[in-house]
PDB file of C-alpha atoms in Angstrom:
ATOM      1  CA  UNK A   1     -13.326-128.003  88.031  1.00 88.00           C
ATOM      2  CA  UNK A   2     -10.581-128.810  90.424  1.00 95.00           C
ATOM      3  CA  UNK A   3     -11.406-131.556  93.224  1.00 96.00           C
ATOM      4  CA  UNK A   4      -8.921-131.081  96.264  1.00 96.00           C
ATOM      5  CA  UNK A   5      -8.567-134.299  98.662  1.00 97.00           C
ATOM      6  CA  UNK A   6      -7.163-133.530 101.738  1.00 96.00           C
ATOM      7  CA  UNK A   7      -5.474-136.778 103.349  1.00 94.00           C
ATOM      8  CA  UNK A   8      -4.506-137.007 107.610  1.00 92.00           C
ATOM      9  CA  UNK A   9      -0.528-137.831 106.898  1.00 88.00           C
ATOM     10  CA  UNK A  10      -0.034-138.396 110.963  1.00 86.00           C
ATOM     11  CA  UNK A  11       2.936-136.814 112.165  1.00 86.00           C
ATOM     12  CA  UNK A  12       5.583-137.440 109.147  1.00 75.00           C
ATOM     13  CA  UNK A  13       5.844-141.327 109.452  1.00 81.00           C
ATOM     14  CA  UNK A  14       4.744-142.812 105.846  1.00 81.00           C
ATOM     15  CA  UNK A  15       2.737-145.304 107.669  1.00 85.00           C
ATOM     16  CA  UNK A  16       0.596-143.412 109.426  1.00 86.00           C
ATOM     17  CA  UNK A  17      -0.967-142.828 106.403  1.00 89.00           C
ATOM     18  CA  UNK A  18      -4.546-145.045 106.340  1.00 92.00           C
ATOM     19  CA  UNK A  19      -5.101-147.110 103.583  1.00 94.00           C
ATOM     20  CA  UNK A  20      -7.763-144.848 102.348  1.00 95.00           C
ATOM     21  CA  UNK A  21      -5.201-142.291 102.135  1.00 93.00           C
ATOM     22  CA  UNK A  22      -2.769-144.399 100.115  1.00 94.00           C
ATOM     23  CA  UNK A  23      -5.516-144.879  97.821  1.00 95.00           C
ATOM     24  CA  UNK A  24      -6.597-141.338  97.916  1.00 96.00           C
ATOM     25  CA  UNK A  25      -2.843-140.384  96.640  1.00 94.00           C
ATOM     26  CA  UNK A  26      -2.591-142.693  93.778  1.00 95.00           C
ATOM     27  CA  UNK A  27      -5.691-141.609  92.282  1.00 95.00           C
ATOM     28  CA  UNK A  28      -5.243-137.944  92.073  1.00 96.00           C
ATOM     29  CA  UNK A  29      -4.222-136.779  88.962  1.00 96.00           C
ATOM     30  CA  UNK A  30      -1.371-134.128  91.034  1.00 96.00           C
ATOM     31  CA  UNK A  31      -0.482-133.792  94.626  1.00 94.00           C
ATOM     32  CA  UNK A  32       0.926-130.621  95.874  1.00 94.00           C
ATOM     33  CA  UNK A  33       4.069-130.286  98.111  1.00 90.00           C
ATOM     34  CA  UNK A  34       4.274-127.106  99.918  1.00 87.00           C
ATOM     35  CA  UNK A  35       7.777-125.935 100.973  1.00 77.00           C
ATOM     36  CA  UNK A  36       7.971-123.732 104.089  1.00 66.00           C
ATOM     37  CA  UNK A  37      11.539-122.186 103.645  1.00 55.00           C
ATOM     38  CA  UNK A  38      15.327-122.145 104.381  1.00 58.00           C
ATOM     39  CA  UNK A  39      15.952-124.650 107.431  1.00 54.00           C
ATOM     40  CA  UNK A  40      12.207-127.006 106.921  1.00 55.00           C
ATOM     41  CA  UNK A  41      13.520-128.942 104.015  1.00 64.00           C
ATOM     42  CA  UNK A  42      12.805-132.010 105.570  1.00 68.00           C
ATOM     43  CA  UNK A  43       9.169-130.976 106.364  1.00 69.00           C
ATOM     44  CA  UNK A  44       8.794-131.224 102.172  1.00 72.00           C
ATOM     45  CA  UNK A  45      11.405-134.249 102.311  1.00 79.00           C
ATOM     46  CA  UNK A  46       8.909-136.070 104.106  1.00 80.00           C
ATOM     47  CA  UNK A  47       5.669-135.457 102.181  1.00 83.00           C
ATOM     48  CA  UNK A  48       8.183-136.610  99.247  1.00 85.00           C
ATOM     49  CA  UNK A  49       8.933-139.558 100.929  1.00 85.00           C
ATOM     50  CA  UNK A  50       5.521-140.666 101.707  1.00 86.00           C
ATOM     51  CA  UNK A  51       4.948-140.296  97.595  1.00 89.00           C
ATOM     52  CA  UNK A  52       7.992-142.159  96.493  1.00 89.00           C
ATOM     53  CA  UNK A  53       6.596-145.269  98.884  1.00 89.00           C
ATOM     54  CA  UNK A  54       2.845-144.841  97.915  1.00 89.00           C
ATOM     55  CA  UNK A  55       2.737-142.641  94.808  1.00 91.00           C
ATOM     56  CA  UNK A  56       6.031-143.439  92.910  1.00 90.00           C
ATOM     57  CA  UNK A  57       6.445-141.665  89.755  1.00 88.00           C
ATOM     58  CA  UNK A  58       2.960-139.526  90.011  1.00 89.00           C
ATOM     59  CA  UNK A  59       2.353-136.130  88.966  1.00 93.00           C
ATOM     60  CA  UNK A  60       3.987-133.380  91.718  1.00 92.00           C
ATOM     61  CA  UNK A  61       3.635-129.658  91.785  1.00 92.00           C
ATOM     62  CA  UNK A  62       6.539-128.042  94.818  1.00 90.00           C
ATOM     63  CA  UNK A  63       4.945-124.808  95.951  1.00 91.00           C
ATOM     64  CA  UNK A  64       7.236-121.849  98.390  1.00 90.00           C
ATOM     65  CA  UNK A  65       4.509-120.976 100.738  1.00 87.00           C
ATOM     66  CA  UNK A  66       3.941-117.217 101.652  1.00 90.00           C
ATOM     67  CA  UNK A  67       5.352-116.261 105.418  1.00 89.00           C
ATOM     68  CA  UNK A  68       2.742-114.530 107.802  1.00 91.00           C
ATOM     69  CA  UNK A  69       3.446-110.852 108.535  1.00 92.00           C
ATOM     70  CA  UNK A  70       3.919-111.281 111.842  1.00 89.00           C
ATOM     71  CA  UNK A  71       3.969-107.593 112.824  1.00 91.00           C
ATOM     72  CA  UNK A  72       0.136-107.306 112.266  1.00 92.00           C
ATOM     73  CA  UNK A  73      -2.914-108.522 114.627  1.00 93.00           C
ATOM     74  CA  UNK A  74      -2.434-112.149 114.501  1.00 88.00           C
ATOM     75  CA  UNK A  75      -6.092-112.759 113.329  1.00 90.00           C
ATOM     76  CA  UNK A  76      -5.705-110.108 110.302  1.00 93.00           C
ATOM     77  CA  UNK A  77      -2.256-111.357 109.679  1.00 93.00           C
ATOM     78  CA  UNK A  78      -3.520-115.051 109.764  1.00 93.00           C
ATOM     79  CA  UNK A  79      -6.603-114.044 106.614  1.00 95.00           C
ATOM     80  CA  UNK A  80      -4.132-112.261 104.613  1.00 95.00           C
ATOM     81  CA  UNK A  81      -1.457-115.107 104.659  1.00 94.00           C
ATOM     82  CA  UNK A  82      -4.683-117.595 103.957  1.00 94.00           C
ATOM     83  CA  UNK A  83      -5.517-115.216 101.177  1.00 95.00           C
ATOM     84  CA  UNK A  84      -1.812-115.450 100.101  1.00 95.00           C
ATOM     85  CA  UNK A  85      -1.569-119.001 100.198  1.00 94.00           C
ATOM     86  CA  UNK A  86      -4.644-120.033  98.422  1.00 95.00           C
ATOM     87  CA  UNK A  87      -3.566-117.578  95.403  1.00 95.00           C
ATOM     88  CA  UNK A  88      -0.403-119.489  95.419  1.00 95.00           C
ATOM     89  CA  UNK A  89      -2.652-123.236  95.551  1.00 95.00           C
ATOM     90  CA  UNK A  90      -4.492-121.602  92.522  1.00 95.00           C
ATOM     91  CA  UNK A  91      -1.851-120.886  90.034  1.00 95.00           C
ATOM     92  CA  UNK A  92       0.366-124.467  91.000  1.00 95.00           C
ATOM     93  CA  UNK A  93      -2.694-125.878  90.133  1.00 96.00           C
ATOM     94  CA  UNK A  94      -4.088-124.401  86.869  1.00 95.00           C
ATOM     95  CA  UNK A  95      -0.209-124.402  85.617  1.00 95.00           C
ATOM     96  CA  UNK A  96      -0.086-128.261  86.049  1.00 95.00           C
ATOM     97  CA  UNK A  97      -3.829-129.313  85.536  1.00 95.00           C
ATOM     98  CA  UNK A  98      -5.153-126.395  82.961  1.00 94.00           C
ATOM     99  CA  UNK A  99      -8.251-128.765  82.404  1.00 94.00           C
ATOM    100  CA  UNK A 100      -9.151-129.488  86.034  1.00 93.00           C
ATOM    101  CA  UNK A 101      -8.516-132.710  87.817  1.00 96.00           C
ATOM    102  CA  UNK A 102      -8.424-134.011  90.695  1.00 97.00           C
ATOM    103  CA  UNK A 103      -5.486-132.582  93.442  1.00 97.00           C
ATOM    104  CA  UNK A 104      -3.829-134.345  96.239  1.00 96.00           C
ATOM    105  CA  UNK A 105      -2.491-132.539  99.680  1.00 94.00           C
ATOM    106  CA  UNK A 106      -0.737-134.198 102.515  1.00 92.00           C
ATOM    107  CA  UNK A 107      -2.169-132.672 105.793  1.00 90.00           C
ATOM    108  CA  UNK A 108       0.233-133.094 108.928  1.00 85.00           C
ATOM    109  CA  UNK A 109      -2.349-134.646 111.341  1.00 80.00           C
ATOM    110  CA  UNK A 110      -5.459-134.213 110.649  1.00 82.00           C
ATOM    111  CA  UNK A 111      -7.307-131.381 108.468  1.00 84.00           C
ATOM    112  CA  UNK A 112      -9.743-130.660 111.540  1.00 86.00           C
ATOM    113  CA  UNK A 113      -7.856-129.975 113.935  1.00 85.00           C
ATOM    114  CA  UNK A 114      -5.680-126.806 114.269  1.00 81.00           C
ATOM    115  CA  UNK A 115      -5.550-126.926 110.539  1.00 87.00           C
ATOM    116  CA  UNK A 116      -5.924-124.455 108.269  1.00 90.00           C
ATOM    117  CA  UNK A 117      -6.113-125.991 104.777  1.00 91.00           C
ATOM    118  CA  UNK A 118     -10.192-126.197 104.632  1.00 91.00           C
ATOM    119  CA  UNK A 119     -10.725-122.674 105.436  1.00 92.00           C
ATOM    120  CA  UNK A 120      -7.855-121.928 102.977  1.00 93.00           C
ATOM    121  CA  UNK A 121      -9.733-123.991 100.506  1.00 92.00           C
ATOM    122  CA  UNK A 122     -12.754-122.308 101.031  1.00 93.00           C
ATOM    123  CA  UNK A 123     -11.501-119.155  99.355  1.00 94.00           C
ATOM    124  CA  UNK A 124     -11.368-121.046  95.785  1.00 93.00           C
ATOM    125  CA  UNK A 125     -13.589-122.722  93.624  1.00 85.00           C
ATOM    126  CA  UNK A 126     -13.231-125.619  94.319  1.00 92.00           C
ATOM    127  CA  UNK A 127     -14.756-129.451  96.005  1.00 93.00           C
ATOM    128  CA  UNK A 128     -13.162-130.216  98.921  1.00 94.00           C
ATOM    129  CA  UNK A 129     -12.893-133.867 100.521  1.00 94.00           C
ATOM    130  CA  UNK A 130     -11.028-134.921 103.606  1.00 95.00           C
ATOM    131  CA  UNK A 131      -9.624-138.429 104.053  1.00 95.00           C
ATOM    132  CA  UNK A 132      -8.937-138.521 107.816  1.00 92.00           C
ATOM    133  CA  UNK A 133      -5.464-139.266 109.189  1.00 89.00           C
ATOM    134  CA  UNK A 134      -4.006-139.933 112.966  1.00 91.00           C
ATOM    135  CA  UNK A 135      -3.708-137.196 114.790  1.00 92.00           C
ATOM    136  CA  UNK A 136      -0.738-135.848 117.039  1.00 92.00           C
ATOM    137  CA  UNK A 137      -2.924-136.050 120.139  1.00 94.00           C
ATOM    138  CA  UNK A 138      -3.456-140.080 119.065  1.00 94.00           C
ATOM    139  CA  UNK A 139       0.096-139.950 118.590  1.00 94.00           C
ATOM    140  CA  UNK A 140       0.958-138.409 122.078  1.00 96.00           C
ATOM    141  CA  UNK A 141      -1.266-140.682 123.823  1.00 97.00           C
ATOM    142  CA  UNK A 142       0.385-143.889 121.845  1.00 95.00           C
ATOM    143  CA  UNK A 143       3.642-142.858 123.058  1.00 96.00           C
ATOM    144  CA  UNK A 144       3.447-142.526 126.158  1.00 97.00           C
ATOM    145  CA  UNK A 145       0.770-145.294 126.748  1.00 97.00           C
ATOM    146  CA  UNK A 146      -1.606-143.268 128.570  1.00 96.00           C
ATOM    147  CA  UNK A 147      -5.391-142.479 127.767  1.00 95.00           C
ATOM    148  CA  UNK A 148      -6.177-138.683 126.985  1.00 95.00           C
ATOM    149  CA  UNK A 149      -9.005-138.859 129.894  1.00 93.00           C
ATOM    150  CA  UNK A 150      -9.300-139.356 132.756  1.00 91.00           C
ATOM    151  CA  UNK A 151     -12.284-141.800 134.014  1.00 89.00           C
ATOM    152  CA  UNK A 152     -15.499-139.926 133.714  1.00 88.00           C
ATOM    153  CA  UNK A 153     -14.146-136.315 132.822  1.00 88.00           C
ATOM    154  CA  UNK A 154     -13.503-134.407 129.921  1.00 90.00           C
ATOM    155  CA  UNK A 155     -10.224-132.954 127.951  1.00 94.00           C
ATOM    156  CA  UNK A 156      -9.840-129.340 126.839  1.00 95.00           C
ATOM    157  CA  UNK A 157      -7.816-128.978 123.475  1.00 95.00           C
ATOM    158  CA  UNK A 158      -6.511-125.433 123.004  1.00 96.00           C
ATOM    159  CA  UNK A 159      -3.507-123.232 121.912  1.00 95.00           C
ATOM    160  CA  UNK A 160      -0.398-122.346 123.258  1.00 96.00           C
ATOM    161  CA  UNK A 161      -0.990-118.682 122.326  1.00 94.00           C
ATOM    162  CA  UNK A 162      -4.441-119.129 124.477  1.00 95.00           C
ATOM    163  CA  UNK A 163      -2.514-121.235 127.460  1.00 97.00           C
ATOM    164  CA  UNK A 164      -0.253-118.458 127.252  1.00 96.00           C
ATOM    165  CA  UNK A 165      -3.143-115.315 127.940  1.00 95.00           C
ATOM    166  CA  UNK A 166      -5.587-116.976 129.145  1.00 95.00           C
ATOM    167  CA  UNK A 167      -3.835-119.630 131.460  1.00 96.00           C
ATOM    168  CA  UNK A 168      -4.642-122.960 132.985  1.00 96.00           C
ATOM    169  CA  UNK A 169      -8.495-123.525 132.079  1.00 94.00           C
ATOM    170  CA  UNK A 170     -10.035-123.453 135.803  1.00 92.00           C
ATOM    171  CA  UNK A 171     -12.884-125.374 134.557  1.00 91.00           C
ATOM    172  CA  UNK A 172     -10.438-128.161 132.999  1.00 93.00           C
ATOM    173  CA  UNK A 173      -8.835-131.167 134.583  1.00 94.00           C
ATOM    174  CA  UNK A 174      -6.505-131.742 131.271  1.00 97.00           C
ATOM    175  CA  UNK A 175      -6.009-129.755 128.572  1.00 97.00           C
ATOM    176  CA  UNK A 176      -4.381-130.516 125.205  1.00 97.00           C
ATOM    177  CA  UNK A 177      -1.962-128.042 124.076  1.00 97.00           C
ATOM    178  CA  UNK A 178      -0.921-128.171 119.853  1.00 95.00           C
ATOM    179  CA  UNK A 179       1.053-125.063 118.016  1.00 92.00           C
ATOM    180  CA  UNK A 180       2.915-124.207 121.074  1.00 95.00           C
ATOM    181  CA  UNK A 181       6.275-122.278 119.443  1.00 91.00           C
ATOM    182  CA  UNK A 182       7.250-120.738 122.647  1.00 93.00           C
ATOM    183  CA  UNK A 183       6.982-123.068 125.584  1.00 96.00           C
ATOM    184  CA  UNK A 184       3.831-121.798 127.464  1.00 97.00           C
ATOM    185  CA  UNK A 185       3.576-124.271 130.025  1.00 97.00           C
ATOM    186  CA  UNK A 186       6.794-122.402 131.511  1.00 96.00           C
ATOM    187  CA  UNK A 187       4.293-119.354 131.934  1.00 96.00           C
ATOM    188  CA  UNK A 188       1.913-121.124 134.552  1.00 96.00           C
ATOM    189  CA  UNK A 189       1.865-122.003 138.129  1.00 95.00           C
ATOM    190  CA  UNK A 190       3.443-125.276 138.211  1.00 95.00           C
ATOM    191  CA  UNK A 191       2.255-126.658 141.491  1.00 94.00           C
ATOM    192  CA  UNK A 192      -0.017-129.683 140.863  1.00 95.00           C
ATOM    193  CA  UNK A 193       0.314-129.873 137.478  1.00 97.00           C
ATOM    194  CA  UNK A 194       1.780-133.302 134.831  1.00 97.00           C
ATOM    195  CA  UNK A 195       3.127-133.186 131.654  1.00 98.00           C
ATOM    196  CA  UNK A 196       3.181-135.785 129.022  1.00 98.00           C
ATOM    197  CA  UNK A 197       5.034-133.619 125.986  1.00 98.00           C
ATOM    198  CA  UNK A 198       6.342-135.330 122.793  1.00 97.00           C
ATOM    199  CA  UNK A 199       7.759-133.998 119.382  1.00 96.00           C
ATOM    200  CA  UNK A 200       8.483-135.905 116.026  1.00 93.00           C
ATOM    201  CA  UNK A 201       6.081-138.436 117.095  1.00 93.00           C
ATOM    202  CA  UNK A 202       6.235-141.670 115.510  1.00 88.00           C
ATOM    203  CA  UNK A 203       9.230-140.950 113.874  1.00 87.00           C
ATOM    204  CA  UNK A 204      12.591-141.528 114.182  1.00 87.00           C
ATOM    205  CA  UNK A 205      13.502-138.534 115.920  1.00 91.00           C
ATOM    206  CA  UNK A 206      11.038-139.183 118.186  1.00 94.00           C
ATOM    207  CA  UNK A 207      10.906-137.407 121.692  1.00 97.00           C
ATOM    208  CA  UNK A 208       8.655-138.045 124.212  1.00 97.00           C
ATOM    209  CA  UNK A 209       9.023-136.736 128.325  1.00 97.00           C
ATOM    210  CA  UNK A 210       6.827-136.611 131.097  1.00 98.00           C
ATOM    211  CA  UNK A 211       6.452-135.863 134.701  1.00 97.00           C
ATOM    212  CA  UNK A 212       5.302-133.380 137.535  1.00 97.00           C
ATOM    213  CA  UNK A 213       5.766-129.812 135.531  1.00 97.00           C
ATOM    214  CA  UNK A 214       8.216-128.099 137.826  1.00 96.00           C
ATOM    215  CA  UNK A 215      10.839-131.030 137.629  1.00 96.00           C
ATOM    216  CA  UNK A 216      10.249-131.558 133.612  1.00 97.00           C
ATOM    217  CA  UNK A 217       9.380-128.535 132.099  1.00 97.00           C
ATOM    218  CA  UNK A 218      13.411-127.618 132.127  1.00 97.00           C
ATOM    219  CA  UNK A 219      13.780-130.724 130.560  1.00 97.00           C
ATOM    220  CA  UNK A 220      11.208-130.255 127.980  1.00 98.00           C
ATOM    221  CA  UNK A 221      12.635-127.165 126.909  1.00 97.00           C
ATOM    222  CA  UNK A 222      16.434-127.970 126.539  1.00 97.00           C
ATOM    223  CA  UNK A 223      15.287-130.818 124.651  1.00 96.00           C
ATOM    224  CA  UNK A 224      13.085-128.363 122.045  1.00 96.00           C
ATOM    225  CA  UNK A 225      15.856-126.148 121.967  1.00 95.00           C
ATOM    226  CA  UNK A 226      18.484-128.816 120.785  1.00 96.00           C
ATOM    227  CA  UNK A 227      16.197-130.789 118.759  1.00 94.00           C
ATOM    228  CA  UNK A 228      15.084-127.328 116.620  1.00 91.00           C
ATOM    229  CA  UNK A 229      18.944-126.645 116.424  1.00 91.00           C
ATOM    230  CA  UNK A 230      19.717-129.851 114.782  1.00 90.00           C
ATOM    231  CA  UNK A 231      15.982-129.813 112.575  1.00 86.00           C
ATOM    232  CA  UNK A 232      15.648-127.077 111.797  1.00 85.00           C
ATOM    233  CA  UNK A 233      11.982-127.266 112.594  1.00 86.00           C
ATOM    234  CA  UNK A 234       9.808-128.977 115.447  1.00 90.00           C
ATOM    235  CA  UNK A 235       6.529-130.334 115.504  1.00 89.00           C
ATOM    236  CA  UNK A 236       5.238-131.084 118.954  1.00 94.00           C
ATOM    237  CA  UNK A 237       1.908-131.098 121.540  1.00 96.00           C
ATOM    238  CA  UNK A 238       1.167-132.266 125.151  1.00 98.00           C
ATOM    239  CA  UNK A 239      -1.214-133.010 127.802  1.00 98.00           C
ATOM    240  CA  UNK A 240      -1.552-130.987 131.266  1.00 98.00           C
ATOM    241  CA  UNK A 241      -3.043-132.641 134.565  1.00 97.00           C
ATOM    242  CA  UNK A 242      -3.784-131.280 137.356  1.00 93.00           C
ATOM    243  CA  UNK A 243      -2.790-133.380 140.430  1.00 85.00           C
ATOM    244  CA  UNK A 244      -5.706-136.104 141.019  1.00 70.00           C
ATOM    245  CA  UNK A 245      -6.800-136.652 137.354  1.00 59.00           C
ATOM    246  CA  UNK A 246      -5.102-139.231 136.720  1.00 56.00           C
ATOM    247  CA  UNK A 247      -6.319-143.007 136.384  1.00 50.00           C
ATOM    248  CA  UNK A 248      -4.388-146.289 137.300  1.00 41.00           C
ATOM    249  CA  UNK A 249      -2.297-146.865 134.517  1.00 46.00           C
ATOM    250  CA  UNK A 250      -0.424-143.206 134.608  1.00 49.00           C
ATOM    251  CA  UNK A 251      -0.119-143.058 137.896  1.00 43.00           C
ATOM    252  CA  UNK A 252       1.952-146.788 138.096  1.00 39.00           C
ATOM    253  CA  UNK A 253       4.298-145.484 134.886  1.00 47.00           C
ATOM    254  CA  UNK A 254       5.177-142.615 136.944  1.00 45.00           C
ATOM    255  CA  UNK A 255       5.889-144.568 139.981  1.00 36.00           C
ATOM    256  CA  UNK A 256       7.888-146.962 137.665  1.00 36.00           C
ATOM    257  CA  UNK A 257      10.106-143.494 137.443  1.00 38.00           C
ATOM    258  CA  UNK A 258       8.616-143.936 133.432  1.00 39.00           C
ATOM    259  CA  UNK A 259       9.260-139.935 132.816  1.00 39.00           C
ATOM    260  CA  UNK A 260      12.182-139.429 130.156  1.00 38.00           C
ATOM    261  CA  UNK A 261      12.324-141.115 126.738  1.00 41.00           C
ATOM    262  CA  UNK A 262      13.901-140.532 123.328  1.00 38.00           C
ATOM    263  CA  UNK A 263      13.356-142.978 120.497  1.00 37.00           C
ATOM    264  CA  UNK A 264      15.334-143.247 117.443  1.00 34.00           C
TER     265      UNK A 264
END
């Protein structure tokens, strides 16, 4: 029997892992490294590095993960590349622990939240734990200081695929947009509307810009451009407001002129 922990790593810094998680990592008996291609090295590089400071010397199995046929349905092509990922989970794993054991995988943010691994995990035999991690939403909200509501109203957390068809949620006053690969925000009506936007948070590389939407999404999307140029990759989210959501503390950043920031 194989038992699979599934630990938050935050948004690739190594100490945004909880001490839970650090503990979680040095008692599996093999942790799994997925690599995601030519060009996301340092997506594996990281998990790596996280290992080498918590987990030195442990037990690792490097796995090429399966690319989504993008020219079907995106909800058919999303099972079948679930199907073809767990199949690839299932023989790393019996090669390296034929007698069962217990298996370690480094989630980026958090495993509930726009994160397939559990329903991956689903499809084998196997017990499934999470130990939570921060999230890129906590992260967003850290770097830019703000709260994610607003005082006595609620937040919307979607897609940009849905922002994309579906729009600005008219029943929302913020929304929280994650897995956004093709800058959706550009697609609405810009009138009225803030963005807080950040990418690599908590790292290094860290980016984080905010505004009114028609002066900073330009901004936001030279900077994803030159930032995926240099990467390779880019992991990023942010927050939408409409005009009048805002409590105290945003609104006296932006009047500070507290819109454009790179750490690192």
């Amino acid at each position: 029997m194989i038992d699979l922990v599934l630990i938050g790593a935050g948004t690739g810094h190594p100490d945004h892992l909880t001490l839970q998680g650090v503990r979680a990592l040095q008692q599996a008996d093999l942790v799994v490294v997925p690599r995601k291609g030519t060009g996301k090295e340092d997506l594996a590089h990281l998990r790596l590095a996280m290992l080498n400071r918590h987990r030195p010397g442990g037990a690792v199995a490097n796995i090429d993960l399966p690319v989504r046929d993008a020219d079907l349905p995106y909800l058919d092509g999303v099972e079948r590349w679930h199907d073809a990922i767990a199949h690839v989970w299932a023989q790393a794993v019996a090669a390296a622990l034929p007698q069962g054991g217990t298996v370690a995988m480094l989630v980026w943010g958090d495993p509930s939240l726009y994160d397939s691994s559990l329903r991956i995990a689903a499809r084998l035999n196997w017990r499934a734990r999470v130990v939570p991690g921060i999230t890129a939403i906590q992260a967003l909200c850290a770097a830019h200081a703000i709260p994610l509501n607003a005082l006595g109203s609620d937040v919307r957390i979607t897609t940009g695929r849905r922002l994309r068809d579906a729009g600005f949620p008219p029943d929302a006053d913020r929304v929280v947009v994650m897995l956004d690969g093709t800058c959706a925000f550009a697609t609405l009506d810009p009138k009225g509307l803030q963005i807080w936007w950040g990418a690599y948070l908590g790292m290094p590389e860290q980016l984080i810009q905010a505004g009114p939407l028609p002066d900073t999404a330009p901004r936001i999307t030279a900077a994803r451009t030159a930032a995926r140029a240099t990467h390779g990759w880019i992991m990023d989210c942010y927050l939408l407001a409409r005009d009048g959501s805002h409590s105290a503390p945003e609104l006296l950043q932006h009047n500070h002129g507290r819109r454009i920031h790179s750490v690192g």
